[in-house]
Structure formats: C-alpha cells, structure tokens
C-alpha positions as a Markdown table, in Angstrom:
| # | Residue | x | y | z |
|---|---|---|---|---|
| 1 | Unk | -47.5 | -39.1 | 15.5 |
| 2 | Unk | -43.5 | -38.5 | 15.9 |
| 3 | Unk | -43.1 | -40.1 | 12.6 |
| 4 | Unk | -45.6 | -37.5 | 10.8 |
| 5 | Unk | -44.0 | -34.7 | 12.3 |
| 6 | Unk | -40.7 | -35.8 | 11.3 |
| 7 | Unk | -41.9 | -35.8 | 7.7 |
| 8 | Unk | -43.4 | -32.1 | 8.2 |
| 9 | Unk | -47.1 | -33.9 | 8.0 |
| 10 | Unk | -49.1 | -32.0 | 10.5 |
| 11 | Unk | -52.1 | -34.2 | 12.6 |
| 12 | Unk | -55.3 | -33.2 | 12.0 |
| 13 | Unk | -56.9 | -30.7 | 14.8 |
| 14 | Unk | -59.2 | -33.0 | 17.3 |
| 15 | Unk | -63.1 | -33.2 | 16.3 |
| 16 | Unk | -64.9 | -30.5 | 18.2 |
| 17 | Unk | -67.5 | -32.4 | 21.0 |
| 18 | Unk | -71.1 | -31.2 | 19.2 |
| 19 | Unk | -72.4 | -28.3 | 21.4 |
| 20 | Unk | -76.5 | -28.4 | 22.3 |
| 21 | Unk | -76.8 | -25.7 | 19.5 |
| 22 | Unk | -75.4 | -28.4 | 17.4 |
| 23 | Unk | -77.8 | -31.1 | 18.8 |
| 24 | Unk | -80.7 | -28.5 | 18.5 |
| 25 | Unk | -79.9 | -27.9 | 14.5 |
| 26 | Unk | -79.3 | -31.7 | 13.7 |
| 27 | Unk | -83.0 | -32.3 | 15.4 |
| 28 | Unk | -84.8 | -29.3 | 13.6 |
| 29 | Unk | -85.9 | -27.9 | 17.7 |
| 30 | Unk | -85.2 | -25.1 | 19.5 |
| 31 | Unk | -82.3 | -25.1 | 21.5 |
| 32 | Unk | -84.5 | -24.7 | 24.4 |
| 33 | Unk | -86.6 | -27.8 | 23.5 |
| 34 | Unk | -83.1 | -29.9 | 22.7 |
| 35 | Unk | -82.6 | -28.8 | 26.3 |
| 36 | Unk | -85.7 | -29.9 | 27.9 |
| 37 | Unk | -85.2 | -33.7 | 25.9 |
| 38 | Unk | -81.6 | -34.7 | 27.1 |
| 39 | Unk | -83.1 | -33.4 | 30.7 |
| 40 | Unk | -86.2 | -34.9 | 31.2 |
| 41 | Unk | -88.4 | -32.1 | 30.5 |
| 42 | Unk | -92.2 | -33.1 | 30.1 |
| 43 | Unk | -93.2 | -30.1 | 28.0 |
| 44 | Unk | -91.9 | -32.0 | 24.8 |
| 45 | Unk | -93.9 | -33.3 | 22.2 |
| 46 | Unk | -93.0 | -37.0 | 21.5 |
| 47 | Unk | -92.0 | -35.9 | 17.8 |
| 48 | Unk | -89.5 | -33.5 | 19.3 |
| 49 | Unk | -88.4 | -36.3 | 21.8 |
| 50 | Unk | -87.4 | -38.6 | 19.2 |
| 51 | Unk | -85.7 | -36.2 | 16.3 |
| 52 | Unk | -83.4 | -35.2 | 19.9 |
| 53 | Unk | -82.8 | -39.1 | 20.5 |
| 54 | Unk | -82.2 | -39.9 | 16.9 |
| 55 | Unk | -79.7 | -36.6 | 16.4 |
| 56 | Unk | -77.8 | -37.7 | 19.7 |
| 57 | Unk | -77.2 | -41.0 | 18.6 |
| 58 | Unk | -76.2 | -39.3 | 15.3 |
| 59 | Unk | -73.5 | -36.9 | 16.7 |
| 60 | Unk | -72.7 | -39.3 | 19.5 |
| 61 | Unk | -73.7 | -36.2 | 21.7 |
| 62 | Unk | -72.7 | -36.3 | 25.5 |
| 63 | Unk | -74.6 | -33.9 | 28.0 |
| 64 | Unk | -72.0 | -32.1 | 29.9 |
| 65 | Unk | -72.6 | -32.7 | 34.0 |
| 66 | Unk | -72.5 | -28.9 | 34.9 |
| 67 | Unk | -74.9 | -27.8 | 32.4 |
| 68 | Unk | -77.5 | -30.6 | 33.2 |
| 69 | Unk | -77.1 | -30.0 | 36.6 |
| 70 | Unk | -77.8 | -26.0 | 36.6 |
| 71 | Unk | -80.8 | -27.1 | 33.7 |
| 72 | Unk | -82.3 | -29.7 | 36.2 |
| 73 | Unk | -81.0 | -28.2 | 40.0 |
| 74 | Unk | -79.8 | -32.0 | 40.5 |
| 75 | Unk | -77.1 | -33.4 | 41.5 |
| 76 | Unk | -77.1 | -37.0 | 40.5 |
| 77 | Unk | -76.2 | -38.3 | 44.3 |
| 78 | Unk | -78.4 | -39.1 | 47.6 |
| 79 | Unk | -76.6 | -39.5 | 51.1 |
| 80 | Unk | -76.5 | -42.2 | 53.3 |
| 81 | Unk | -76.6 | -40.3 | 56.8 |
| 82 | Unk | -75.4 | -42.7 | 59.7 |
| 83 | Unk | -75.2 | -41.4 | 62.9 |
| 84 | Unk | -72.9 | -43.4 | 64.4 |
| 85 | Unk | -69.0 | -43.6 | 65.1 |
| 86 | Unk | -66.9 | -45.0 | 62.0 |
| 87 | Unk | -65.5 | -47.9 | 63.9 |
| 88 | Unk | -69.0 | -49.4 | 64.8 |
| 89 | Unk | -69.9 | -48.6 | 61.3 |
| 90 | Unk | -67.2 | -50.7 | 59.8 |
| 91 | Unk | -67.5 | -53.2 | 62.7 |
| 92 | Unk | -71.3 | -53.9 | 62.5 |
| 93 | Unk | -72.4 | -56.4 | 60.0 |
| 94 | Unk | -76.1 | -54.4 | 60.0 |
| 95 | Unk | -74.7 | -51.5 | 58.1 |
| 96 | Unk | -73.2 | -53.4 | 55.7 |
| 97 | Unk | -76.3 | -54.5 | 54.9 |
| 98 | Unk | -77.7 | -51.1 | 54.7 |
| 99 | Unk | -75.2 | -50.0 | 52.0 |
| 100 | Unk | -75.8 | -53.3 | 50.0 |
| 101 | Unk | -79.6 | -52.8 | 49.8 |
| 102 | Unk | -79.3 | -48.9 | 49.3 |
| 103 | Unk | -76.6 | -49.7 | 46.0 |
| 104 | Unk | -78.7 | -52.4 | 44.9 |
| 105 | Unk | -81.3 | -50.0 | 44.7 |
| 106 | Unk | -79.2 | -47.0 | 42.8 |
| 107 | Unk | -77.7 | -49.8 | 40.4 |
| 108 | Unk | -79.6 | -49.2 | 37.3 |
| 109 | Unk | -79.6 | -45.0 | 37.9 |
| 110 | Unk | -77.0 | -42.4 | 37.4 |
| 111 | Unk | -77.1 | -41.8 | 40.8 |
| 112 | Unk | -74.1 | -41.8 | 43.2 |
| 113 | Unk | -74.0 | -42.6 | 46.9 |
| 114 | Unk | -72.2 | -40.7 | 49.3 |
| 115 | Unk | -71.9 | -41.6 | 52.3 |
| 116 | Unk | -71.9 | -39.5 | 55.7 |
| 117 | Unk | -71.1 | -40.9 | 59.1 |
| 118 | Unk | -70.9 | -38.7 | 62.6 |
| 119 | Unk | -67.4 | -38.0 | 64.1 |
| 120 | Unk | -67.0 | -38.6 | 67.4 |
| 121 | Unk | -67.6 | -35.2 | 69.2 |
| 122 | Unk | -68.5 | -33.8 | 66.3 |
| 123 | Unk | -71.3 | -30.9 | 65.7 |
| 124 | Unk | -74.2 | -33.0 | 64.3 |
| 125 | Unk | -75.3 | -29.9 | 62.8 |
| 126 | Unk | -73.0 | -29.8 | 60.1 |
| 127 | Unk | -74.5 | -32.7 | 59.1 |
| 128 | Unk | -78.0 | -31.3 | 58.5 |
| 129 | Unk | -76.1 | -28.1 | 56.6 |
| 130 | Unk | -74.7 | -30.0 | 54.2 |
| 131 | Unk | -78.2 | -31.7 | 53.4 |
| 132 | Unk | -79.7 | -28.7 | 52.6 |
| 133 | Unk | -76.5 | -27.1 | 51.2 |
| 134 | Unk | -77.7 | -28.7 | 47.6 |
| 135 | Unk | -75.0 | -31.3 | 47.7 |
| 136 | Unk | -77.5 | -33.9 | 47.3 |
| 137 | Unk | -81.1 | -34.6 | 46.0 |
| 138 | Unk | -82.3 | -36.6 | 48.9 |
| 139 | Unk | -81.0 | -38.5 | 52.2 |
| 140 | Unk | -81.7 | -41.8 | 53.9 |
| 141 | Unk | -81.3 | -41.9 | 57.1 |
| 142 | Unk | -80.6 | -44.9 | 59.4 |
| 143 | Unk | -79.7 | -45.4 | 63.2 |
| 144 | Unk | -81.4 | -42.3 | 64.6 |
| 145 | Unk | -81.3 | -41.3 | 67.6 |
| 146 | Unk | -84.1 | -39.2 | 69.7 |
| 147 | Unk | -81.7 | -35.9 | 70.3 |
| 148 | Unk | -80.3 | -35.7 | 67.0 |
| 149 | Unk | -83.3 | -33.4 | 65.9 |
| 150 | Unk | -82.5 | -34.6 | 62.1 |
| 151 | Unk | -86.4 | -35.2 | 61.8 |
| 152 | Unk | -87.4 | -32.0 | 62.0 |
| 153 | Unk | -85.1 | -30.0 | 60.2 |
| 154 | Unk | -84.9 | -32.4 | 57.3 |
| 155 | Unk | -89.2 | -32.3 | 57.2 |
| 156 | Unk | -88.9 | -28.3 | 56.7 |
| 157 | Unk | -86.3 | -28.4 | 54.3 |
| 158 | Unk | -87.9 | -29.9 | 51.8 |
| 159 | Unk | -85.3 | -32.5 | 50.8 |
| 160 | Unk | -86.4 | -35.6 | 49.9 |
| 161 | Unk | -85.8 | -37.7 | 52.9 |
| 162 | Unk | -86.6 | -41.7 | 53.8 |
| 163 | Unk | -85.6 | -43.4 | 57.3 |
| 164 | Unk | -84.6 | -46.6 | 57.7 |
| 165 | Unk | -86.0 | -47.1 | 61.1 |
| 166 | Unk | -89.1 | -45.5 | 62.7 |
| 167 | Unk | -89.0 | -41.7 | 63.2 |
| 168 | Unk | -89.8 | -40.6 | 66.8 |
| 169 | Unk | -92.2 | -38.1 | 65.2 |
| 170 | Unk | -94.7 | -39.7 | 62.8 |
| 171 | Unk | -96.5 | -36.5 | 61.7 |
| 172 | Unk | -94.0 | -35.3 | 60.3 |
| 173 | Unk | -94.4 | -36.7 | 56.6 |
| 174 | Unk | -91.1 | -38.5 | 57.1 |
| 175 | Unk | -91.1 | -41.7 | 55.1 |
| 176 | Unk | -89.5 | -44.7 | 56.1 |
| 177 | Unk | -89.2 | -48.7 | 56.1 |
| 178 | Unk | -89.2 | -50.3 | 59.4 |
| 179 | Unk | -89.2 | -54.0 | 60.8 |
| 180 | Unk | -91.6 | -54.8 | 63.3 |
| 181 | Unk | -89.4 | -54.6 | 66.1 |
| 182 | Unk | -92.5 | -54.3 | 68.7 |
| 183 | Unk | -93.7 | -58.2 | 67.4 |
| 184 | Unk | -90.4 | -59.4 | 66.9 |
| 185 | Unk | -89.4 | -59.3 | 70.8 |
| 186 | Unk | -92.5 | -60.5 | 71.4 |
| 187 | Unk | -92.2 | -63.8 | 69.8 |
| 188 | Unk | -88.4 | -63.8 | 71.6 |
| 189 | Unk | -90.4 | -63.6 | 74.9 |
| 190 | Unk | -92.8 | -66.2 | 74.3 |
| 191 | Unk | -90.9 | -68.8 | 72.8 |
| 192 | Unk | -88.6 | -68.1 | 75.7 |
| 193 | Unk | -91.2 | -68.6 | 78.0 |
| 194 | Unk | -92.5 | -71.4 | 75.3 |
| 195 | Unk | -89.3 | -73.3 | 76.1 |
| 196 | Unk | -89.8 | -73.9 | 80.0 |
| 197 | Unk | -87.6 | -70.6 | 81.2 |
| 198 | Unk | -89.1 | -68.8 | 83.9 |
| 199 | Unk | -86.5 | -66.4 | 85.2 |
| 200 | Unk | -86.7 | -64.3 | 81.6 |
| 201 | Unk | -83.8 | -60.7 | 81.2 |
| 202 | Unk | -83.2 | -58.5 | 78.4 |
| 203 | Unk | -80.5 | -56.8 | 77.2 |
| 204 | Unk | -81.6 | -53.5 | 75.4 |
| 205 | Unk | -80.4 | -51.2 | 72.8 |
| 206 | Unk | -80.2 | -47.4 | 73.5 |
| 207 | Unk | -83.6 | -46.8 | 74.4 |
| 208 | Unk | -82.9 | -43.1 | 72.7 |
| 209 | Unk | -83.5 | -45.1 | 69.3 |
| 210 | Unk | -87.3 | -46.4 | 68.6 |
| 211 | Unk | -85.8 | -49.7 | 67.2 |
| 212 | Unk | -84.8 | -50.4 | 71.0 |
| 213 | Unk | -88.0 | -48.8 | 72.6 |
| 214 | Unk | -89.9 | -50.5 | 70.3 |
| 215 | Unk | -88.0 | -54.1 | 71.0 |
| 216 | Unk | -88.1 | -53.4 | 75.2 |
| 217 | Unk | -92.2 | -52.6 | 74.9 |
| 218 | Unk | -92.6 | -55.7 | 72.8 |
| 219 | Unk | -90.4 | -57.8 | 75.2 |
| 220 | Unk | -92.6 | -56.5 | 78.1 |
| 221 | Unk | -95.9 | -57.3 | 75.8 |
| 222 | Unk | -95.0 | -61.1 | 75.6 |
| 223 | Unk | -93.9 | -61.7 | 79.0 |
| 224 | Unk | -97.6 | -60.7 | 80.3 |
| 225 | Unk | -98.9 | -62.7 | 77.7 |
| 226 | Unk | -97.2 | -65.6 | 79.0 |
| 227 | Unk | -98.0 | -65.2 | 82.2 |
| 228 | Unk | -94.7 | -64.0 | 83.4 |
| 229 | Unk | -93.2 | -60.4 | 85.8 |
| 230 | Unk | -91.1 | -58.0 | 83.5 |
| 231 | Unk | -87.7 | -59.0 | 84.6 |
| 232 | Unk | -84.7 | -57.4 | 84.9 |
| 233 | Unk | -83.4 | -55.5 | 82.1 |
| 234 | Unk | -79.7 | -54.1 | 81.5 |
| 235 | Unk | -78.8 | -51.0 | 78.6 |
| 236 | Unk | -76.3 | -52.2 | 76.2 |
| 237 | Unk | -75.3 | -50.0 | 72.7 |
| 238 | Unk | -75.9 | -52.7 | 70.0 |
| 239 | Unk | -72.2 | -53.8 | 70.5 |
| 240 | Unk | -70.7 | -57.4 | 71.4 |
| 241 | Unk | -69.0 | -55.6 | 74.1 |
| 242 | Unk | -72.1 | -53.5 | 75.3 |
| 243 | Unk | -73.6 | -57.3 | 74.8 |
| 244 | Unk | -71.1 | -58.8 | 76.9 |
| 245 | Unk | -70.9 | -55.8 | 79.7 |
| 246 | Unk | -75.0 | -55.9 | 80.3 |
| 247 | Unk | -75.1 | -59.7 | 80.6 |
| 248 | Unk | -72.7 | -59.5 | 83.4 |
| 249 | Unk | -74.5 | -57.4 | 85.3 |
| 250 | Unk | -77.7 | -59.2 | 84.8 |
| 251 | Unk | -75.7 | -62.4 | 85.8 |
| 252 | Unk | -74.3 | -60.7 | 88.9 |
| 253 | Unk | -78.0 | -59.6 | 90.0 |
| 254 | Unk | -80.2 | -62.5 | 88.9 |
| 255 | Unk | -80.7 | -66.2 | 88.0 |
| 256 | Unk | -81.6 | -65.6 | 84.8 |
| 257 | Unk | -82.6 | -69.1 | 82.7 |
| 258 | Unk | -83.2 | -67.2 | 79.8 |
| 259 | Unk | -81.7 | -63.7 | 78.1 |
| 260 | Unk | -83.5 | -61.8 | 75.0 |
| 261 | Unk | -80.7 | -59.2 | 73.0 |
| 262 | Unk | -82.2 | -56.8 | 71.4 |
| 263 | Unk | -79.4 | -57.3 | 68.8 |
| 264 | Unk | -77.1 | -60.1 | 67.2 |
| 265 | Unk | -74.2 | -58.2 | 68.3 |
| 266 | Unk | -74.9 | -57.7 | 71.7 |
| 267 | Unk | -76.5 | -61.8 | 71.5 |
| 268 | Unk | -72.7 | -63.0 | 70.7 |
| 269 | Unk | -71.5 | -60.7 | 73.7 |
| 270 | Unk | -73.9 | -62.1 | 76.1 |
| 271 | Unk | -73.1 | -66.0 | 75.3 |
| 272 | Unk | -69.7 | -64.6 | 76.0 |
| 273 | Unk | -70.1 | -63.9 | 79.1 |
| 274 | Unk | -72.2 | -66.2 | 80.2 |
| 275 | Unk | -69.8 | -68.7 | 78.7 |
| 276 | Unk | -67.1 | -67.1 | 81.2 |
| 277 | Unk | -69.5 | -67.4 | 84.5 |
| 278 | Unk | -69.1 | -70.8 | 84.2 |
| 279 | Unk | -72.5 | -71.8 | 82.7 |
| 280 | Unk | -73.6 | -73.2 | 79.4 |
| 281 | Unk | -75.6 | -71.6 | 76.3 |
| 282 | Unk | -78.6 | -73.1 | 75.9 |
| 283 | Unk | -78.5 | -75.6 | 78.8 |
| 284 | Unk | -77.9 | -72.9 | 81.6 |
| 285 | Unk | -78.9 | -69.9 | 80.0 |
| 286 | Unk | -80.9 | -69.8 | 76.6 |
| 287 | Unk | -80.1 | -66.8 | 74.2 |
| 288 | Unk | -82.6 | -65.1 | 71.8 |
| 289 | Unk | -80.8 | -62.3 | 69.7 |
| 290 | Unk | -82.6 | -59.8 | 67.0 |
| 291 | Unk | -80.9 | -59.1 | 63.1 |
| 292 | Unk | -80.3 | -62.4 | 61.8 |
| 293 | Unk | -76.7 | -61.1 | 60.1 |
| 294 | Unk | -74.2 | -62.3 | 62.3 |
| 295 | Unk | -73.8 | -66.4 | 64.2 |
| 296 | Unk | -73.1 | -66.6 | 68.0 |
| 297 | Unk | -69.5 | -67.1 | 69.3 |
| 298 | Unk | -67.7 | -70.2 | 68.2 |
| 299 | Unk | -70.1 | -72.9 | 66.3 |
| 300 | Unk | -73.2 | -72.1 | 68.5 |
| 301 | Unk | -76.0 | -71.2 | 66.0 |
| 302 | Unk | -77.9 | -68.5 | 67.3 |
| 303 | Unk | -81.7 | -67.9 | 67.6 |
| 304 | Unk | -82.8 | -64.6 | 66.6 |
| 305 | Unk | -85.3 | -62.2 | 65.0 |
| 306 | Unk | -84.8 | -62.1 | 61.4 |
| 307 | Unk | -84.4 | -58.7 | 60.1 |
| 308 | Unk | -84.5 | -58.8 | 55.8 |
| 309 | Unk | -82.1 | -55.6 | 55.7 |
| 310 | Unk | -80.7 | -56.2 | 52.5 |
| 311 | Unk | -84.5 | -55.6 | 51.2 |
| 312 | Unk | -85.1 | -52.8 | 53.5 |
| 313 | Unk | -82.7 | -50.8 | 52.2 |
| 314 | Unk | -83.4 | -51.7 | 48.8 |
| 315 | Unk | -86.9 | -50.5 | 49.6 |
| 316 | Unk | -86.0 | -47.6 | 51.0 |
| 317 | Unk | -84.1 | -46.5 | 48.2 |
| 318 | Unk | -86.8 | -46.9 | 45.9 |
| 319 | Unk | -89.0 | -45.1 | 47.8 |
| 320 | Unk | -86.4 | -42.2 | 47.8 |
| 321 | Unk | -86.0 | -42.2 | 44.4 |
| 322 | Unk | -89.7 | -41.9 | 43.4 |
| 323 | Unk | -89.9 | -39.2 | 46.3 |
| 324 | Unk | -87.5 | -37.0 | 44.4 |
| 325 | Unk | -89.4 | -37.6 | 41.5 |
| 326 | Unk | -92.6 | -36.7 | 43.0 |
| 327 | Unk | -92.0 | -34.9 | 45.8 |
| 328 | Unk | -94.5 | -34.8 | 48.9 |
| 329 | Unk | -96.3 | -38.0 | 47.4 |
| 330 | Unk | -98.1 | -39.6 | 49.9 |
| 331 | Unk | -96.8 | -43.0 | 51.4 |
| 332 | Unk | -97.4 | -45.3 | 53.5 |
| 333 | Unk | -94.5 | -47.1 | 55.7 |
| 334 | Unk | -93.0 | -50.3 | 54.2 |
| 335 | Unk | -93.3 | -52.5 | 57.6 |
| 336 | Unk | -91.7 | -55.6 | 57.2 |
| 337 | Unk | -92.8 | -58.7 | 59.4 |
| 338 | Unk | -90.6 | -59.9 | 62.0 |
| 339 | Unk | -89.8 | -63.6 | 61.8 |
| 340 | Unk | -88.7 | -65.9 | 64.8 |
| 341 | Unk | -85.8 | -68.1 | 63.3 |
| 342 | Unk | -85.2 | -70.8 | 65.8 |
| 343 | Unk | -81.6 | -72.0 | 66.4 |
| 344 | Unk | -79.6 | -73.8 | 69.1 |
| 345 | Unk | -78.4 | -71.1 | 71.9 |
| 346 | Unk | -82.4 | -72.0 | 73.1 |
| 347 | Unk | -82.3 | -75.5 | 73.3 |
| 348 | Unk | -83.3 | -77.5 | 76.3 |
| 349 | Unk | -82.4 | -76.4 | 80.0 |
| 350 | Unk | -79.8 | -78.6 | 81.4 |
| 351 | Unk | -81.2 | -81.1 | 83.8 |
C-alpha cells in the first residue's frame, strides 16, 4: 500500500457491506419480506425464502446484530442464575457440571451464555431486574432456595424460565428437570440398613432447598421401610466443611454405624472426620454420599447416589430453548431416576 502511494497510485475505496435494501433488490422481495427471511419470520412464502437465501449467499450478506435484534426483540443469550456465593461456585464440582451440560446444549445455536451468580450480601433483587430488564431471552435457574422468591416473579414475567431442581411452587408453570432425590435417599437408607448398620444418621443439605427436603423425607421413608427409628440428623450446606462440621457433632452425640450425606461434598467431609475420631470408613462407620461427581478423601471410593448432571443440564437447556420458541407450551418435568452406585466407604463393619 506505501509503495502505491509513493508512485501517486491511489487504493481503491473499500467495497460497501450490501445493505438489506440491497439484499431485498438482488432477491426480487420487499424489503419487508427480505427482513422477515434473514429473521425467522413465518409469513414468508418458500419461493421468497429461497430467492433471500440464494441472494445472501450471492452478496455474501451479513445481518447486522442491532438491527436483528430490534426486528426479532432477542437477544441471542440466556442466563445461568446461581444463587450461590462465587467461591462455592468455583469450588463445587456439581456446577461445573451444570455449565458443561447447559453449553453442550447452546453448542449448535447462536446463543450465548451469561452467567449470574449472587454476591455475598447482595440484593437478590437485582437479580430478578436484570431478568426482565430484556438482557436476555430466558433463564435457567439452579440451586434455589425457598426465600429467594425468584419463582414467582420470574412466572409473571413472562420470561422463559427452566429450573434445574424442583421449584417449591409447582403451579406455577415453572419448568424444570429434577433427579429423584426423594428415591435416591431412600435406597441410601436401605442398603445401609441392607448392610447390617443399625445405628443409621444423616447429614442434610439446607432444608430451605427442595433437593435437601426432598433427600431428608426420602431418608426418613427408607428407614421405616427397614424397620428402623429416624435417627439423628445434623444440617450441613452441601460443603466438605459443612460435611465435616455435621459429622462431628453426630459423632459427639451418637454411635452412629452408618452416616447418609445428602451430598458428595459434605460425604468427603464426613469420612474426614470420622477419619480424625479415631475410627475407620467403612469398618466403623459406613458412608453413603449423593452426586456421583467427586471420590471420597484419599483412595477411598465412595458410595453414592448418582446424579447424571451433565444430562440434566443439557436437558434443561433444550427445554429452554424450545420454550422461547414456543412460549407457555405445556411440559412435563424431565425426572431423572436415581441410581444407587455401590462403592467401598460401605463395606463390612469391622468385627
């Protein structure tokens, strides 16, 4: 380019992008109709449809962003709305999982994911404003909790909304994908009981979120089936430290042979601790967790719940997607079966 200056040779201007009037006059349409064809309008004939195709491959035509989205009121993004602090977030291997399955999902769409955690003592509410501020065109929500009142706000806004979990209100219309969490804790109990422990604990989750209610009822459902009392049962927060905090206090008020987690998380904190009271994992205490994502402390495999998350989130992802194509379709839950995967933190009883 310097050298055809130097010569006084001037470059030739830079080929005008073709405009949709362009577009429009290369396909013999409207400029209306050209409009409705790069958007996804159904009120084109298939004639129409395929002069528009054919001229945009012809002028190598690119929609511009802005215009489509004021033609189309989209954005081209959905939010991934977790309610939780960052450093869980990044520490947990569940959401991981979540964000795999959700961007497996998105891979073959134009549709970008943006992601929205809590801060801690933050205003939820902000939250919920920028849902229905028309950043995005719908939300999937996972790790909700009873008294974030997300479920109802997001039902009368309209916005295209799945859960990834099961909302506290049902009637709602809310769509969502769930594991059952109820059966799941109910096989923990029985093949505790199954295994020759008598003195059966749980550690929960917070019992503000259904997955924990749901896992604690379940629990509660297979003891009595096996013909044993509740037993004791300590809170923990789905963290290896909550784990490890409830177990010792379970430890400190019972003989517990046997211990269900209502996570994998919490599972690796309990072994730790009853690792550092002295006793052994499975011969002193067996351990049950619930997820399947993570292995117990040191080369102890753990038994669990299997959780498929990767395919829940893909799942729910679909199901958003066709939601904000056909908005207030009716659909069922996607409830996936629990599965008891049986490792060594239940082996034998020592003795």
């Amino acid at each position: 380019m310097n050298e055809q200056i130097h010569r006084g040779v001037r470059p030739e201007p830079a080929r005008p992008s073709p405009t949709l009037e362009d577009l429009a006059k290369a396909a013999g349409v409207s400029r209306s109709t050209a409009s409705r064809a790069i958007n996804g309008g159904s009120r084109v004939s298939p004639e129409a449809q395929a002069a528009v195709d054919a001229a945009v491959i012809a002028l190598a035509y690119t929609p511009n962003p802005a215009a489509r989205s004021l033609v189309t009121r989209r954005t081209s993004s959905i939010a991934l709305v977790i309610n939780e602090p960052d450093a869980r977030v990044m520490m947990d291997p569940f959401f991981a999982a979540v964000i795999t399955g959700v961007t497996e999902a998105l891979r073959e769409t134009e549709m970008q994911l943006v992601l929205l955690m809590s801060r801690a003592g933050g205003d939820p509410s902000r939250t919920v404003r920028y849902l229905r501020g028309g950043h995005v065109d719908g939300a999937i929500v996972v790790s909700h909790h009873k008294a974030d009142g997300w479920t109802e706000e997001l039902a009368a806004s309209g916005l295209p909304t799945v859960f990834i979990g099961r909302p506290w209100d049902e009637n709602l219309g809310i769509h969502y994908v769930d594991v059952d969490s109820f059966q799941g804790a109910r096989l923990a109990a029985l093949h505790l009981a199954a295994s020759g422990r008598t003195r059966l604990g749980t550690v929960t989750g917070p019992l503000d979120m259904t997955a924990a209610a749901d896992r604690l009822a379940g629990w509660h459902a297979g003891l009595r089936e096996a013909g044993l009392p509740p037993g004791p049962a300590a809170h923990g927060d789905f963290t290896a430290t909550g784990g490890a905090k409830a177990t010792e206090e379970l430890l400190a008020q019972h003989g517990l042979d046997g211990i269900f987690a209502a996570s994998d998380l919490m599972a690796r904190g309990a072994i730790t601790a009853i690792q550092a009271s002295g006793r052994s994992v499975p011969g002193d205490v067996a351990v049950v967790g619930f997820d399947d994502h993570v292995s117990a402390t040191g080369e102890l495999p753990l038994t669990t719940i299997h959780q498929p998350m990767v395919e829940m989130a893909t799942e729910a992802g679909r199901l958003l997607l066709a939601d904000i194509e056909n908005p207030g379709a009716d659909r069922d839950p996607a409830i996936y079966p629990a599965r008891l995967v049986v490792r060594a933190s239940s082996g034998p009883k020592a003795g």
